[in-house]
Coordinates of C-alpha atoms and ligand atoms in Angstrom, one line a residue:
M206 CA -14.8 -27.6 0.2
K207 CA -11.4 -27.1 1.9
Q208 CA -11.3 -27.4 5.7
I209 CA -9.5 -24.6 7.4
R210 CA -9.3 -24.4 11.1
R211 CA -6.1 -22.5 11.8
V212 CA -4.6 -19.8 9.6
A213 CA -0.9 -19.0 9.7
I214 CA 0.0 -15.4 9.1
A215 CA 3.2 -14.9 7.2
N216 CA 3.4 -11.2 7.9
R217 CA 3.6 -8.6 10.6
G218 CA 2.3 -5.1 11.7
E219 CA -1.1 -3.8 10.8
V220 CA -1.9 -6.3 8.1
A221 CA -1.3 -9.2 10.5
V222 CA -3.9 -7.6 12.9
R223 CA -6.3 -7.2 10.0
I224 CA -6.0 -10.9 9.1
I225 CA -6.5 -11.9 12.8
R226 CA -9.7 -9.9 13.0
A227 CA -11.1 -11.5 9.9
C228 CA -10.2 -15.0 11.2
E229 CA -11.7 -14.3 14.6
E230 CA -15.0 -13.3 12.9
L231 CA -15.0 -16.5 10.9
G232 CA -14.3 -18.6 14.0
L233 CA -10.8 -19.5 12.9
E234 CA -7.6 -19.8 15.0
T235 CA -4.5 -17.9 14.0
V236 CA -0.8 -18.5 14.2
L237 CA 1.5 -15.5 13.9
L238 CA 4.8 -16.4 12.2
H239 CA 7.0 -13.7 13.5
S240 CA 10.6 -12.5 13.8
D241 CA 12.2 -12.3 17.3
V242 CA 11.8 -8.5 17.5
D243 CA 8.1 -8.6 16.7
I244 CA 7.1 -10.0 20.1
Q245 CA 6.5 -6.4 20.8
S246 CA 3.5 -5.9 18.5
R247 CA -0.3 -6.0 18.6
A248 CA -0.4 -9.0 16.3
Y249 CA 1.7 -11.0 18.7
R250 CA -0.7 -10.2 21.5
L251 CA -3.8 -10.9 19.5
A252 CA -2.9 -14.2 17.7
T253 CA -4.2 -17.5 19.1
K254 CA -0.6 -18.9 18.7
T255 CA 2.7 -17.5 17.9
I256 CA 5.9 -19.0 16.4
C257 CA 9.2 -17.3 16.1
I258 CA 10.6 -18.1 12.6
G259 CA 13.8 -16.2 12.8
P260 CA 15.7 -13.0 13.6
A261 CA 14.8 -9.4 12.5
A262 CA 16.6 -9.6 9.2
T263 CA 13.8 -10.2 6.7
A264 CA 15.9 -12.6 4.6
L265 CA 16.1 -14.9 7.6
S266 CA 12.5 -14.6 8.7
Y267 CA 9.7 -13.0 6.7
L268 CA 11.3 -13.7 3.4
N269 CA 12.4 -17.2 4.3
I270 CA 10.0 -19.7 2.6
E271 CA 11.2 -22.7 4.4
A272 CA 11.0 -21.1 7.9
N273 CA 7.5 -19.9 7.2
I274 CA 6.3 -23.3 5.9
N275 CA 7.9 -25.2 8.8
G276 CA 6.5 -22.7 11.3
A277 CA 3.0 -23.1 9.9
L278 CA 3.2 -26.9 9.9
A279 CA 4.7 -27.0 13.4
A280 CA 1.8 -24.9 14.7
G281 CA -0.8 -27.2 13.1
A282 CA -2.0 -24.6 10.7
D283 CA -3.9 -25.7 7.6
A284 CA -3.7 -22.4 5.7
V285 CA -1.3 -19.5 5.2
H286 CA -2.3 -15.9 4.6
P287 CA 0.7 -13.9 3.2
G288 CA -0.7 -10.4 3.7
F289 CA 1.0 -7.9 1.4
G290 CA 4.7 -7.3 0.8
F291 CA 7.2 -10.0 1.9
L292 CA 6.3 -13.4 0.3
S293 CA 2.8 -12.4 -0.8
E294 CA 3.6 -12.3 -4.5
N295 CA 6.1 -15.1 -4.5
A296 CA 4.9 -17.9 -6.8
D297 CA 7.4 -20.3 -5.3
F298 CA 6.0 -19.7 -1.8
A299 CA 2.4 -20.3 -3.0
Q300 CA 3.5 -23.4 -4.7
Q301 CA 5.4 -24.8 -1.7
C302 CA 2.5 -24.1 0.5
E303 CA 0.3 -26.0 -1.9
K304 CA 2.8 -28.9 -1.9
A305 CA 3.0 -28.9 1.9
G306 CA -0.7 -29.3 2.1
L307 CA -1.3 -25.7 3.3
V308 CA -4.0 -23.7 1.6
F309 CA -2.5 -20.5 0.3
V310 CA -5.0 -17.7 0.8
G311 CA -4.5 -16.0 -2.5
P312 CA -4.4 -16.9 -6.2
T313 CA -2.8 -20.1 -7.5
S314 CA 1.0 -20.2 -8.0
A315 CA 0.3 -20.5 -11.7
A316 CA -1.8 -17.3 -11.7
I317 CA 0.9 -15.5 -9.8
R318 CA 3.5 -16.6 -12.4
K319 CA 1.3 -15.4 -15.3
L320 CA 0.1 -12.1 -13.9
G321 CA 2.5 -11.2 -11.1
D322 CA 5.5 -11.4 -13.3
K323 CA 5.8 -8.0 -15.0
V324 CA 7.1 -9.4 -18.3
S325 CA 4.8 -12.4 -18.5
F326 CA 1.9 -10.1 -17.8
K327 CA 2.9 -7.7 -20.6
N328 CA 3.1 -10.6 -23.0
L329 CA -0.4 -11.8 -22.1
A330 CA -1.8 -8.3 -22.4
K331 CA -0.1 -7.7 -25.7
K332 CA -1.5 -11.0 -27.2
A333 CA -5.0 -10.0 -26.1
G334 CA -4.6 -6.5 -27.6
L335 CA -5.0 -4.7 -24.3
P336 CA -3.6 -1.2 -23.9
L337 CA 0.0 -1.1 -22.6
I338 CA 2.4 1.7 -22.1
P339 CA 4.7 1.8 -25.2
G340 CA 8.1 0.4 -24.4
Y341 CA 10.5 -2.6 -24.7
D342 CA 10.5 -5.8 -22.7
G343 CA 12.4 -8.0 -25.0
E344 CA 15.3 -10.4 -24.4
D345 CA 18.2 -8.3 -25.6
Q346 CA 19.5 -7.0 -22.3
S347 CA 22.7 -5.6 -23.6
V348 CA 23.3 -1.9 -22.8
S349 CA 23.8 -1.1 -26.5
G350 CA 20.5 -2.8 -27.4
L351 CA 18.6 -1.1 -24.6
L352 CA 20.0 2.3 -25.7
K353 CA 18.7 1.8 -29.2
E354 CA 15.3 0.9 -27.7
V355 CA 15.3 4.1 -25.6
E356 CA 15.9 6.1 -28.8
K357 CA 13.0 4.3 -30.5
I358 CA 10.6 4.9 -27.7
G359 CA 11.6 8.6 -27.3
L360 CA 12.6 10.4 -24.1
P361 CA 11.6 10.5 -21.3
V362 CA 11.9 6.8 -20.7
I363 CA 11.7 4.9 -17.4
V364 CA 13.9 1.8 -16.8
K365 CA 12.3 -0.8 -14.5
A366 CA 13.6 -3.9 -12.8
A367 CA 11.6 -6.8 -14.2
A368 CA 11.6 -8.4 -10.8
G369 CA 11.1 -5.1 -9.0
G370 CA 8.3 -3.8 -6.8
G371 CA 7.3 -1.3 -4.2
G372 CA 8.5 1.6 -6.3
R373 CA 12.1 0.4 -6.2
G374 CA 14.5 -0.3 -9.0
M375 CA 13.2 2.5 -11.3
K376 CA 15.3 5.1 -13.1
L377 CA 14.0 7.9 -15.2
I378 CA 16.0 8.9 -18.3
R379 CA 15.4 12.5 -19.4
E380 CA 18.7 13.0 -21.4
M381 CA 20.3 10.6 -23.8
S382 CA 23.7 11.5 -22.3
E383 CA 22.6 9.9 -19.0
A384 CA 20.9 6.9 -20.5
K385 CA 23.9 4.5 -20.4
D386 CA 24.7 5.2 -16.7
L387 CA 21.1 5.0 -15.7
I388 CA 20.5 1.7 -17.5
E389 CA 23.7 0.2 -15.9
S390 CA 22.8 1.4 -12.4
A391 CA 19.2 0.1 -12.8
Q392 CA 20.7 -3.3 -13.7
R393 CA 23.1 -3.2 -10.7
E394 CA 20.4 -2.2 -8.3
S395 CA 18.1 -4.8 -9.6
Q396 CA 20.7 -7.5 -9.2
S397 CA 21.4 -6.6 -5.6
A398 CA 17.7 -6.0 -4.6
F399 CA 16.0 -8.6 -6.6
G400 CA 18.6 -11.1 -7.7
S401 CA 18.2 -10.4 -11.4
T402 CA 19.6 -7.9 -13.9
Q403 CA 16.7 -8.0 -16.2
V404 CA 15.1 -4.7 -16.9
F405 CA 12.5 -3.3 -19.3
L406 CA 11.7 0.1 -20.6
E407 CA 8.5 2.2 -20.8
K408 CA 7.7 5.6 -22.1
Y409 CA 7.5 7.9 -19.1
L410 CA 4.1 9.5 -18.8
E411 CA 4.5 13.0 -17.4
R412 CA 0.9 13.8 -16.5
A413 CA -0.4 10.5 -15.5
K414 CA -2.8 9.5 -12.7
H415 CA -2.5 6.1 -11.0
I416 CA -5.9 4.4 -11.1
E417 CA -6.4 0.8 -10.1
F418 CA -9.2 -1.7 -10.1
Q419 CA -9.8 -4.2 -7.3
I420 CA -10.5 -7.5 -8.9
F421 CA -11.8 -10.7 -7.3
G422 CA -12.2 -14.2 -8.5
D423 CA -14.5 -16.4 -6.5
C424 CA -13.9 -20.2 -6.1
T425 CA -15.8 -21.0 -9.3
G426 CA -13.4 -18.8 -11.4
H427 CA -16.0 -16.0 -11.8
V428 CA -14.0 -12.8 -11.9
V429 CA -15.5 -9.4 -11.2
H430 CA -14.1 -6.0 -10.5
L431 CA -15.0 -4.1 -7.3
F432 CA -14.4 -0.7 -8.7
D433 CA -11.5 1.6 -8.6
R434 CA -9.1 3.5 -6.4
E435 CA -7.1 6.6 -7.1
C436 CA -3.5 6.4 -5.8
S437 CA -1.9 9.4 -7.5
V438 CA -0.4 10.9 -4.3
Q439 CA 3.0 9.1 -4.3
R440 CA 6.4 9.9 -3.0
R441 CA 9.3 8.2 -4.9
H442 CA 6.6 6.0 -6.7
Q443 CA 5.1 4.8 -3.4
K444 CA 1.6 5.6 -2.5
I445 CA 0.8 7.8 0.5
I446 CA -2.9 8.7 0.2
E447 CA -5.5 6.5 -1.6
E448 CA -9.2 7.0 -2.3
A449 CA -12.2 5.1 -3.5
T450 CA -13.5 5.8 -6.0
S451 CA -11.4 7.9 -8.2
P452 CA -12.5 11.5 -8.7
S453 CA -11.2 11.4 -12.2
L454 CA -13.2 8.7 -14.0
T455 CA -16.3 9.3 -16.1
D456 CA -18.8 6.4 -16.2
D457 CA -17.5 5.5 -19.6
L458 CA -13.9 5.3 -18.6
R459 CA -14.8 3.4 -15.5
R460 CA -16.7 0.9 -17.6
R461 CA -13.9 0.5 -20.2
M462 CA -11.1 0.2 -17.6
G463 CA -13.1 -2.2 -15.5
E464 CA -13.7 -4.4 -18.6
V465 CA -9.9 -4.5 -19.3
A466 CA -9.2 -5.3 -15.7
C467 CA -11.6 -8.3 -15.7
T468 CA -10.3 -9.5 -19.1
I469 CA -6.7 -9.7 -18.0
A470 CA -7.7 -11.3 -14.7
A471 CA -9.8 -13.9 -16.6
L472 CA -6.9 -14.6 -19.0
G473 CA -4.7 -15.4 -16.0
K474 CA -7.4 -17.6 -14.5
Y475 CA -7.4 -15.5 -11.5
T476 CA -8.9 -16.4 -8.2
N477 CA -9.1 -14.5 -4.9
A478 CA -8.2 -10.8 -4.4
G479 CA -5.9 -8.9 -6.8
T480 CA -5.4 -5.4 -8.2
V481 CA -5.0 -4.3 -11.8
E482 CA -3.1 -1.0 -12.0
F483 CA -3.4 1.6 -14.8
L484 CA -1.9 4.9 -15.7
L485 CA -4.4 7.4 -17.0
Q486 CA -3.3 10.4 -19.0
D487 CA -5.5 12.7 -21.1
D488 CA -8.4 10.2 -21.0
E489 CA -6.2 7.4 -22.4
F490 CA -5.5 4.5 -20.1
Y491 CA -2.6 2.0 -20.1
L492 CA -2.2 -1.2 -18.1
L493 CA 0.7 -0.9 -15.6
E494 CA 0.8 -4.2 -13.7
V495 CA -1.2 -6.7 -11.7
N496 CA -0.6 -7.1 -8.0
T497 CA -1.6 -10.7 -7.2
R498 CA -2.4 -10.1 -3.5
L499 CA -4.4 -8.0 -1.1
Q500 CA -3.4 -4.3 -1.5
V501 CA -2.4 -2.0 1.4
E502 CA -5.2 0.3 0.4
H503 CA -7.9 -2.4 0.3
P504 CA -9.9 -0.7 3.1
V505 CA -11.1 2.2 0.9
T506 CA -12.8 -0.3 -1.4
E507 CA -14.3 -2.1 1.6
E508 CA -15.7 1.2 3.0
V509 CA -17.5 2.3 -0.2
L510 CA -18.9 -1.1 -1.0
G511 CA -19.6 -2.3 2.6
I512 CA -17.6 -5.6 2.1
D513 CA -14.8 -7.4 3.9
L514 CA -12.1 -8.4 1.4
V515 CA -10.1 -10.4 3.8
K516 CA -13.0 -12.5 4.8
M517 CA -13.9 -13.0 1.2
Q518 CA -10.3 -14.1 0.6
I519 CA -10.5 -16.7 3.3
L520 CA -13.9 -18.0 2.3
T521 CA -12.7 -18.3 -1.3
A522 CA -9.7 -20.3 -0.1
Q523 CA -12.2 -22.5 1.7
E524 CA -14.1 -22.8 -1.6
K525 CA -17.1 -21.3 0.1
F526 CA -17.4 -17.9 -1.6
I527 CA -19.4 -17.5 -4.8
F528 CA -20.6 -14.2 -6.3
S529 CA -24.3 -14.4 -6.8
T530 CA -25.0 -13.4 -10.4
N531 CA -27.8 -11.0 -9.7
E532 CA -25.9 -9.1 -7.0
I533 CA -25.6 -5.4 -7.9
R534 CA -22.7 -3.6 -6.3
I535 CA -22.7 0.2 -6.3
P536 CA -20.1 2.2 -4.5
R537 CA -21.5 4.7 -2.0
G538 CA -20.0 7.9 -0.7
H539 CA -16.2 8.4 -0.6
A540 CA -13.4 6.8 1.3
I541 CA -9.8 8.0 1.9
E542 CA -6.8 6.3 3.4
C543 CA -3.7 8.0 4.7
R544 CA -0.6 6.0 5.4
V545 CA 1.0 7.1 8.7
Y546 CA 4.8 6.7 8.6
A547 CA 7.2 7.0 11.5
E548 CA 9.4 9.7 10.0
D549 CA 10.2 13.3 10.5
P550 CA 8.5 15.5 7.9
F551 CA 10.5 18.5 9.0
M552 CA 13.7 16.7 8.3
G553 CA 13.0 15.5 4.8
G554 CA 11.2 12.4 6.0
V555 CA 14.0 10.6 7.8
P556 CA 12.8 7.5 9.5
S557 CA 12.0 8.0 13.2
T558 CA 12.4 5.1 15.7
G559 CA 11.8 4.7 19.4
L560 CA 9.4 3.7 22.1
L561 CA 5.8 4.6 21.5
G562 CA 4.3 6.6 24.4
T563 CA 0.7 7.7 24.5
V564 CA -1.1 6.9 21.3
S565 CA -4.7 8.1 20.8
W566 CA -6.8 7.7 17.7
P567 CA -9.9 9.9 17.9
E568 CA -13.0 7.7 17.6
G569 CA -16.1 8.7 15.6
P570 CA -18.5 7.4 13.0
R571 CA -16.8 5.9 9.9
R572 CA -13.3 6.5 11.1
R573 CA -11.1 3.4 10.9
Y574 CA -7.6 2.8 12.2
E575 CA -5.5 -0.1 11.1
Y576 CA -2.4 -0.3 13.3
G577 CA 0.1 -2.9 14.5
F578 CA 1.7 -1.1 17.4
E579 CA 0.6 0.6 20.5
A580 CA 1.9 2.4 23.6
G581 CA 4.9 0.5 25.0
D582 CA 5.9 -1.0 21.6
T583 CA 9.1 0.0 20.0
I584 CA 9.3 1.1 16.4
T585 CA 12.6 -0.2 15.0
S586 CA 14.5 0.5 11.8
N587 CA 14.2 -3.1 10.7
Y588 CA 11.1 -2.7 8.7
D589 CA 8.9 -0.5 6.6
P590 CA 8.2 2.7 8.6
M591 CA 4.4 2.6 8.0
I592 CA 3.0 2.3 11.5
A593 CA -0.7 2.8 10.8
K594 CA -3.4 3.6 8.3
V595 CA -6.2 6.0 9.0
I596 CA -9.3 5.5 6.9
V597 CA -12.4 7.6 6.8
W598 CA -15.7 7.5 4.9
D599 CA -18.2 10.2 4.2
E600 CA -21.1 11.0 1.9
N601 CA -18.9 12.8 -0.7
R602 CA -15.2 13.6 -1.4
P603 CA -15.1 17.2 0.1
R604 CA -16.6 15.9 3.3
A605 CA -14.3 12.9 3.4
I606 CA -11.3 15.2 3.0
Q607 CA -12.6 17.5 5.8
K608 CA -13.2 14.5 8.0
M609 CA -9.7 13.1 7.4
V610 CA -8.1 16.5 8.2
R611 CA -10.0 16.6 11.5
T612 CA -9.2 13.1 12.4
L613 CA -5.5 13.5 11.7
K614 CA -5.4 16.7 13.7
D615 CA -6.9 14.9 16.7
S616 CA -4.6 11.9 16.5
V617 CA -1.8 11.8 19.0
I618 CA 1.3 9.7 18.7
F619 CA 4.1 10.2 21.2
G620 CA 7.5 8.7 21.0
V621 CA 8.2 8.9 17.3
H622 CA 7.8 11.6 14.7
T623 CA 5.1 11.0 12.2
N624 CA 4.2 12.3 8.7
I625 CA 0.8 13.5 10.0
P626 CA 1.6 17.2 9.5
Y627 CA 2.7 16.4 5.9
L628 CA -0.5 14.5 5.2
I629 CA -2.6 17.4 6.5
Q630 CA -0.9 19.8 4.2
I631 CA -1.4 17.5 1.2
L632 CA -5.1 17.1 2.0
N633 CA -5.4 20.9 2.2
H634 CA -3.7 21.6 -1.1
P635 CA -6.0 23.0 -3.7
E636 CA -4.8 20.6 -6.4
F637 CA -5.5 17.6 -4.2
Q638 CA -8.9 19.1 -3.3
S639 CA -9.7 19.6 -7.0
G640 CA -9.0 15.9 -7.6
K641 CA -6.8 16.7 -10.5
M642 CA -3.4 15.7 -9.0
T643 CA -1.1 13.5 -11.0
T644 CA 1.7 11.1 -9.8
R645 CA 4.0 14.1 -9.8
F646 CA 2.0 16.0 -7.3
I647 CA 4.4 15.5 -4.4
E648 CA 7.4 16.1 -6.5
T649 CA 5.9 19.4 -7.7
Y650 CA 4.6 20.9 -4.5
F651 CA 6.3 19.0 -1.6
A652 CA 9.7 18.2 -2.9
E653 CA 11.3 19.9 0.1
G654 CA 9.2 18.4 2.9
L655 CA 7.8 20.8 5.5
K656 CA 9.2 23.8 7.2
S657 CA 8.4 24.5 10.9
D658 CA 6.9 27.8 11.8
L659 CA 6.6 27.1 15.5
T660 CA 8.6 28.8 18.2
E661 CA 9.9 27.0 21.3
D662 CA 7.3 28.7 23.4
Q663 CA 4.5 27.6 21.2
I664 CA 5.7 24.0 21.4
K665 CA 5.9 24.2 25.2
K666 CA 2.4 25.6 25.4
W667 CA 1.2 22.9 23.1
A668 CA 2.8 20.1 25.2
Q669 CA 1.1 21.5 28.3
E670 CA -2.2 21.5 26.4
V671 CA -1.8 17.9 25.3
N672 CA -1.2 16.9 28.9
K673 CA -4.4 18.6 29.9
N674 CA -6.4 17.1 27.1
L675 CA -5.1 13.6 27.8
K676 CA -5.8 14.1 31.5
G677 CA -2.3 13.9 32.6
S678 CA -1.5 10.6 30.9
V679 CA 1.5 12.2 29.3
T680 CA 4.3 12.0 31.8
E681 CA 6.5 14.9 32.4
S682 CA 9.5 13.2 31.0
N683 CA 7.5 12.4 27.9
S684 CA 6.5 16.0 27.2
L685 CA 10.0 17.2 28.1
S686 CA 11.6 14.8 25.7
L687 CA 9.1 16.2 23.2
V688 CA 10.3 19.8 23.8
S689 CA 13.9 18.7 23.8
N690 CA 13.3 17.6 20.2
L691 CA 13.4 21.2 19.1
P692 CA 13.6 22.5 16.5
S693 CA 11.4 19.8 15.1
P694 CA 7.9 20.4 16.3
W695 CA 6.5 17.0 15.8
G696 CA 3.0 16.9 17.0
S697 CA 2.2 20.3 15.5
H698 CA 0.0 18.1 13.4
W699 CA -3.0 18.6 15.7
R700 CA -2.6 22.2 16.5
A701 CA -0.7 24.4 14.1
V702 CA -1.7 23.2 10.7
Ligands
ADP1024 P1 6.1 -1.0 -8.6 O1 5.8 -2.4 -9.0 O2 7.5 -0.9 -8.1 O3 5.1 -0.4 -7.6 P2 4.9 0.2 -10.9 O4 5.2 -0.2 -12.2 O5 3.6 -0.3 -10.3 O6 6.1 -0.2 -9.9 O7 4.9 1.8 -10.8 C1 4.8 2.5 -9.6 C2 4.6 4.0 -9.8 O8 5.7 4.5 -10.6 C3 3.4 4.3 -10.7 O9 2.2 4.4 -9.9 C4 3.7 5.6 -11.3 O10 3.5 6.7 -10.4 C5 5.2 5.5 -11.6 N1 5.4 5.0 -12.9 C6 5.6 3.7 -13.3 N2 5.8 3.6 -14.6 C7 5.6 4.8 -15.1 C8 5.5 5.3 -16.5 N3 5.8 4.6 -17.5 N4 5.3 6.6 -16.6 C9 5.0 7.4 -15.5 N5 5.1 7.0 -14.3 C10 5.3 5.7 -14.1

């Protein structure tokens, strides 16, 4: 058994808070490894200890392996939780933690190399005869060679950065005449964002759904799947709304996909939490990739199964967590997560920064809020604009959708614009409600963002009402600045929609 007393958190925002909560419940101390601007955050206030590891620029702090390891060691931590994003899927980081005597809360560096690397994962899956999207991931990276492969696969084809992630570094080729330019620009972008020009090609699936399976390997190497999530609502290949379980899977598909997920995980000798992603089209499924870390959308799985994945991760790292063989897990009800972004949905989603004023999340049964910032904190442009996640659970999908709409309508965030009005429109869309949406749902119905239909008078009235409901906690200047924001009626999320 590995002794862990103090866990360093190599991350920020809501996931840092999530890890702190799990550690507190396990009686462990925490050390937040943070950048200088993040002293204004909930995680900074909640952690047992804090160590500044560098300036706001991520390359100098959250992505700096040495700074994180030195910070963890200096603070007397014996383990590191990487959260998601940043260094969470970096095999070198995991390895250097191992070398420095720090327990890495996640899979081994060897498993990250095998499964987290997109090309190595494809090779492993190919050898095992598992279903992959038709494509090319060979060594010939010359543009002429790649062009030939595009022709062989047949348009449309997607070019992806081998080292890419987070929906970045992808180009869609629809016409052969654009292919050369798109391949070259994918290579250039990949070089500047990920430090490598290596790309691979895949047939682009036009009517696909994104379905993923939560996998978990306990400390004995026993791997199970913890059911599926549907993440088809995406903008620019990034998820916005996620659900557990998927409304699209028959029992048979669920069983077969779950088996493939466990097979690939076992081949990679996977331990700890991970996610096997698939595209599903016309009842055929294809492996997309493995994310060797905790996923942003892990709470929906937790809600339908009544488990705590972060605690399971830490207990596994301590070599204390073993699945009991006769345990039966059955998902119950339906859970939905919405990612709340600081952006202006009426201005095409431009990021919105500023000082948070009143923030109020409406409490109620099975409503969960994961957030890293509160009133008085400043949302900056240094990082990802996701400021919170709202998660609800209910007995079935229609009720969960209804509950999410209600919850979002009653949520109040002053100081920055948010995508809440956008989320509500998506939740109310008939295709979303039917559960039939594909990954092109947003592009099809919400390509232009939202249009305001509120007048100046309506907004003033709304601001007065907010003031009354919040018992005057909104200052006059606050509501005035709100009205001065015209014509963008941010906040209409809880009245007009
Ligand atoms: P990343 O690692 O950057 O997240 P992924 O390969 O996981 O990239 O893909 C992200 C999203 O991009 C998918 O969920 C899907 O919506 C879209 N996508 C990726 N590959 C394909 C494909 N071959 N056909 C259709 N859509 C795709």
